[in-house]
Amino acid sequence: MSKHIFITGGVVSSLGKGLTAASLALLLQKRGYRVRMQKLDPYLNVDPGTMSPYQHGEVYVTADGAETDLDLGHYERFTGQDCTRASNFTSGRIYSSVIQRERQGGYLGRTVQVIPHITDEIKAAVTSLDAADVDLVLTEIGGTVGDIESQPFLEAIRQLRQELGRDNTLFVHVTLVPFIKATDELKTKPSQQSVGLLRAIGIIPDLLVCRCERPMGEEHRRKLAMFCNVEHELVIEEQDVRHSIYEVPRDLAAQDMDVYVLEKLRLHVNSFDLSDWETMLRQLIEPAHGSVEVAVVGKYIDLRDAYKSIGEALTHGGIANSARVNIRWIESEELEQAGGLARLDGVDGILVPGGFGARGIDGKLAAVRFARERKIPFLGICLGMQCAVMEFARNVCGLEGANSTEFDGRTPHPVIDLMAEQKPGGDKGGTMRLGGKPCRLAEGSLAARIYGAREIVERHRHRYEFNNAYRQPLEAAGLSLAGLSPDGSLVELVELPSHPWFIACQFHPEFQSTPLRPHPLFADFIRAARG
């Protein structure tokens, strides 16, 4: 039977529960255990796919095509394992399943209630990851203890402890120990009150992970252990890291957090080796080859979490080259203003990421043209590829007004258009081209050299495509259609052979990059930027 670890959060949101969970999962993997991860989100959206990036950050896409919470990106980057649609459940998804079953008569006329029907559905979601080849399931509960919407999830995991037993379940509570500048001291009272809320519903944490700006003293640990009913050595300090989130596993390992977890679950504490992680950290923190500056020209720059995987993949590209990557975040609308292109002066590379809607498109097109004409290494992703095609059609092929029908339904040259099966119809959620799709790279192409392969699989999240009616004029003008779907019907990647390094792809390579295995496109993009 798989054992279960539940991670909850208290005091405030955005404490880093996902990073804590991912770090613990990595350490348990290093101890030889087979781990799976999961996030339960209390909001009523069925998934984050229809939410604005300003609401919830980026939408992370799994290989099997699920639109999920961005924390799943942390899970995959730290553990190197693919998550699935069973790795993210929302209140909306849980309630939808229960309501659908009720409509079909599945409850045989009984009154449908939060307890037991909603909580039973949550428990089924949690245990859906149980398998013979899974030793430990780590489940992060989204939100903050005390939120009304998270109560059914907390009740469900309380019931699971009763059903599975104390040796098979573990509660980790991540909380805040704030520093009060006026009095120059850390305060434990918010954490005590947060644990008090948990205890009131029948959950007593086994481990307390304390987020703090300053080191905690022995007095703080004693107070927290006493008033939170947690063993003294199980009060774990999680101080803000200096350089990178990838330092968190090392800090937790130094306090034997994974050892205590295994002992609590009555599992053998195997030896482990973090040398590959330590080597990666040294390359990240003390790069041997200086730094490069990359401009990311996006539409949601005000919320960096909207480009979480992009930022991490660029960092991974730097690790592969033992170079520090400094990101110049640029709101695309800034480039539309008089003199706005000066924001791009001096950068070593330009990346245009994905997005939706017409706002800021002219700024993205300006960034593409700047990179193309000045021979600056360029990487376009999803909408970034579509902008590269539009810019080339307008300014090289002379197709005046070339556009995407997403932005102009009456454009004379719809070089980007909806696929036939994507024409407006019913629901918007979950109807895009999603998940891992195969791609065949052209022999002799830059992409084939970078990947070291002709056949690849990358993750998609988009609705609009390169319009095949414009293949001939764009190819004749010098745009190489270097990546196609296996049947040749979809253009997945384009290159400019006349440019030192110009690649734009319809897929999202950032979703498959990890610090130990940087994605080849990002690694080579940073190599080119260094040159």
Short mmCIF file of N, CA and C in Angstrom, two decimals, residues 252-327:
data_model
loop_
_atom_site.label_atom_id
_atom_site.label_comp_id
_atom_site.label_asym_id
_atom_site.label_seq_id
_atom_site.Cartn_x
_atom_site.Cartn_y
_atom_site.Cartn_z
N LEU A 252 16.80 21.58 3.58
CA LEU A 252 15.95 20.63 4.32
C LEU A 252 16.73 19.37 4.66
N ALA A 253 17.59 18.93 3.75
CA ALA A 253 18.39 17.73 4.02
C ALA A 253 19.35 17.97 5.18
N ALA A 254 19.87 19.20 5.29
CA ALA A 254 20.79 19.53 6.39
C ALA A 254 20.12 19.40 7.74
N GLN A 255 18.77 19.49 7.77
CA GLN A 255 18.02 19.35 9.02
C GLN A 255 17.38 17.97 9.15
N ASP A 256 17.75 17.05 8.25
CA ASP A 256 17.26 15.66 8.27
C ASP A 256 15.75 15.55 8.18
N MET A 257 15.12 16.48 7.46
CA MET A 257 13.66 16.41 7.34
C MET A 257 13.20 15.09 6.73
N ASP A 258 13.89 14.66 5.68
CA ASP A 258 13.50 13.40 5.04
C ASP A 258 13.70 12.20 5.95
N VAL A 259 14.72 12.25 6.79
CA VAL A 259 14.96 11.17 7.75
C VAL A 259 13.80 11.06 8.73
N TYR A 260 13.38 12.20 9.29
CA TYR A 260 12.27 12.19 10.24
C TYR A 260 10.98 11.70 9.58
N VAL A 261 10.76 12.10 8.33
CA VAL A 261 9.56 11.66 7.62
C VAL A 261 9.54 10.14 7.49
N LEU A 262 10.67 9.57 7.07
CA LEU A 262 10.73 8.11 6.91
C LEU A 262 10.58 7.40 8.24
N GLU A 263 11.19 7.94 9.28
CA GLU A 263 11.05 7.31 10.60
C GLU A 263 9.60 7.34 11.08
N LYS A 264 8.92 8.45 10.86
CA LYS A 264 7.52 8.56 11.26
C LYS A 264 6.65 7.55 10.51
N LEU A 265 7.01 7.29 9.26
CA LEU A 265 6.23 6.35 8.44
C LEU A 265 6.75 4.92 8.57
N ARG A 266 7.71 4.72 9.45
CA ARG A 266 8.28 3.40 9.72
C ARG A 266 8.86 2.77 8.44
N LEU A 267 9.63 3.60 7.74
CA LEU A 267 10.32 3.15 6.55
C LEU A 267 11.82 3.21 6.77
N HIS A 268 12.56 2.35 6.11
CA HIS A 268 14.00 2.29 6.30
C HIS A 268 14.65 3.55 5.74
N VAL A 269 15.60 4.10 6.48
CA VAL A 269 16.33 5.29 6.04
C VAL A 269 17.55 4.84 5.25
N ASN A 270 17.39 4.74 3.96
CA ASN A 270 18.50 4.34 3.09
C ASN A 270 19.50 5.48 2.96
N SER A 271 20.72 5.14 2.59
CA SER A 271 21.71 6.18 2.30
C SER A 271 21.30 6.92 1.03
N PHE A 272 21.81 8.12 0.86
CA PHE A 272 21.47 8.85 -0.36
C PHE A 272 22.64 9.71 -0.82
N ASP A 273 22.55 10.13 -2.06
CA ASP A 273 23.64 10.86 -2.70
C ASP A 273 23.06 12.07 -3.42
N LEU A 274 23.41 13.26 -2.96
CA LEU A 274 22.92 14.50 -3.57
C LEU A 274 23.98 15.16 -4.45
N SER A 275 25.01 14.38 -4.83
CA SER A 275 26.16 14.99 -5.50
C SER A 275 25.77 15.64 -6.84
N ASP A 276 24.85 15.01 -7.59
CA ASP A 276 24.46 15.62 -8.86
C ASP A 276 23.74 16.94 -8.64
N TRP A 277 22.93 17.01 -7.60
CA TRP A 277 22.23 18.25 -7.26
C TRP A 277 23.23 19.32 -6.80
N GLU A 278 24.20 18.91 -6.00
CA GLU A 278 25.22 19.85 -5.51
C GLU A 278 26.05 20.39 -6.67
N THR A 279 26.39 19.53 -7.62
CA THR A 279 27.14 19.98 -8.79
C THR A 279 26.35 21.00 -9.58
N MET A 280 25.06 20.72 -9.76
CA MET A 280 24.19 21.66 -10.47
C MET A 280 24.14 23.00 -9.75
N LEU A 281 24.03 22.98 -8.43
CA LEU A 281 23.97 24.22 -7.66
C LEU A 281 25.26 25.04 -7.81
N ARG A 282 26.39 24.36 -7.82
CA ARG A 282 27.66 25.09 -8.00
C ARG A 282 27.71 25.77 -9.35
N GLN A 283 27.25 25.08 -10.40
CA GLN A 283 27.23 25.69 -11.73
C GLN A 283 26.26 26.86 -11.79
N LEU A 284 25.19 26.77 -11.02
CA LEU A 284 24.20 27.84 -11.00
C LEU A 284 24.68 29.05 -10.20
N ILE A 285 25.25 28.81 -9.03
CA ILE A 285 25.62 29.90 -8.11
C ILE A 285 26.97 30.51 -8.46
N GLU A 286 27.90 29.67 -8.93
CA GLU A 286 29.25 30.15 -9.26
C GLU A 286 29.60 29.77 -10.70
N PRO A 287 28.92 30.35 -11.67
CA PRO A 287 29.16 29.97 -13.07
C PRO A 287 30.57 30.33 -13.52
N ALA A 288 31.13 29.45 -14.35
CA ALA A 288 32.51 29.65 -14.79
C ALA A 288 32.63 30.58 -15.98
N HIS A 289 31.51 30.82 -16.68
CA HIS A 289 31.60 31.54 -17.95
C HIS A 289 30.79 32.84 -17.96
N GLY A 290 30.78 33.54 -16.86
CA GLY A 290 30.16 34.86 -16.85
C GLY A 290 28.66 34.84 -16.95
N SER A 291 28.10 35.86 -17.60
CA SER A 291 26.65 36.00 -17.65
C SER A 291 26.20 36.43 -19.04
N VAL A 292 24.92 36.19 -19.31
CA VAL A 292 24.28 36.67 -20.53
C VAL A 292 22.97 37.34 -20.13
N GLU A 293 22.50 38.23 -20.97
CA GLU A 293 21.24 38.91 -20.70
C GLU A 293 20.24 38.60 -21.80
N VAL A 294 19.10 38.08 -21.39
CA VAL A 294 18.05 37.69 -22.33
C VAL A 294 16.80 38.53 -22.06
N ALA A 295 16.25 39.11 -23.11
CA ALA A 295 14.99 39.85 -22.99
C ALA A 295 13.83 38.88 -23.20
N VAL A 296 12.89 38.87 -22.25
CA VAL A 296 11.64 38.13 -22.40
C VAL A 296 10.55 39.17 -22.63
N VAL A 297 9.99 39.16 -23.84
CA VAL A 297 9.00 40.16 -24.23
C VAL A 297 7.62 39.51 -24.15
N GLY A 298 6.88 39.84 -23.08
CA GLY A 298 5.61 39.18 -22.84
C GLY A 298 4.46 40.13 -22.61
N LYS A 299 3.28 39.56 -22.38
CA LYS A 299 2.06 40.33 -22.19
C LYS A 299 1.62 40.38 -20.73
N TYR A 300 2.25 39.57 -19.87
CA TYR A 300 1.80 39.47 -18.47
C TYR A 300 2.97 39.67 -17.52
N ILE A 301 3.85 40.58 -17.86
CA ILE A 301 5.11 40.74 -17.12
C ILE A 301 4.86 41.18 -15.67
N ASP A 302 3.74 41.86 -15.42
CA ASP A 302 3.45 42.32 -14.06
C ASP A 302 3.36 41.16 -13.07
N LEU A 303 3.04 39.97 -13.56
CA LEU A 303 2.99 38.79 -12.70
C LEU A 303 3.99 37.77 -13.25
N ARG A 304 5.15 37.70 -12.63
CA ARG A 304 6.21 36.83 -13.15
C ARG A 304 5.81 35.36 -13.14
N ASP A 305 4.90 34.98 -12.24
CA ASP A 305 4.46 33.58 -12.22
C ASP A 305 3.78 33.18 -13.52
N ALA A 306 3.34 34.17 -14.32
CA ALA A 306 2.75 33.86 -15.61
C ALA A 306 3.78 33.22 -16.54
N TYR A 307 5.06 33.43 -16.26
CA TYR A 307 6.14 32.86 -17.08
C TYR A 307 7.10 32.04 -16.21
N LYS A 308 6.54 31.37 -15.20
CA LYS A 308 7.38 30.63 -14.27
C LYS A 308 8.28 29.62 -14.98
N SER A 309 7.71 28.79 -15.86
CA SER A 309 8.51 27.75 -16.52
C SER A 309 9.51 28.35 -17.49
N ILE A 310 9.16 29.47 -18.13
CA ILE A 310 10.10 30.15 -19.03
C ILE A 310 11.34 30.60 -18.25
N GLY A 311 11.10 31.27 -17.12
CA GLY A 311 12.23 31.74 -16.31
C GLY A 311 13.11 30.60 -15.83
N GLU A 312 12.47 29.51 -15.39
CA GLU A 312 13.26 28.37 -14.91
C GLU A 312 14.04 27.71 -16.04
N ALA A 313 13.41 27.56 -17.21
CA ALA A 313 14.10 26.91 -18.33
C ALA A 313 15.29 27.74 -18.80
N LEU A 314 15.18 29.07 -18.76
CA LEU A 314 16.34 29.91 -19.08
C LEU A 314 17.46 29.70 -18.06
N THR A 315 17.08 29.61 -16.79
CA THR A 315 18.08 29.31 -15.76
C THR A 315 18.76 27.98 -16.04
N HIS A 316 17.97 26.98 -16.43
CA HIS A 316 18.54 25.67 -16.75
C HIS A 316 19.50 25.77 -17.94
N GLY A 317 19.14 26.58 -18.94
CA GLY A 317 20.03 26.79 -20.07
C GLY A 317 21.36 27.39 -19.62
N GLY A 318 21.29 28.28 -18.62
CA GLY A 318 22.51 28.84 -18.06
C GLY A 318 23.34 27.79 -17.36
N ILE A 319 22.68 26.89 -16.61
CA ILE A 319 23.39 25.81 -15.93
C ILE A 319 24.15 24.95 -16.93
N ALA A 320 23.49 24.63 -18.05
CA ALA A 320 24.12 23.80 -19.08
C ALA A 320 25.37 24.45 -19.65
N ASN A 321 25.43 25.78 -19.61
CA ASN A 321 26.57 26.52 -20.15
C ASN A 321 27.47 27.10 -19.06
N SER A 322 27.17 26.76 -17.80
CA SER A 322 27.88 27.34 -16.66
C SER A 322 27.95 28.86 -16.78
N ALA A 323 26.78 29.45 -17.09
CA ALA A 323 26.67 30.90 -17.24
C ALA A 323 25.45 31.39 -16.48
N ARG A 324 25.55 32.56 -15.94
CA ARG A 324 24.40 33.16 -15.24
C ARG A 324 23.52 33.85 -16.28
N VAL A 325 22.23 33.58 -16.22
CA VAL A 325 21.27 34.20 -17.14
C VAL A 325 20.53 35.31 -16.40
N ASN A 326 20.73 36.53 -16.85
CA ASN A 326 19.98 37.67 -16.33
C ASN A 326 18.83 37.95 -17.28
N ILE A 327 17.62 37.96 -16.74
CA ILE A 327 16.45 38.15 -17.59
C ILE A 327 15.99 39.60 -17.51
#
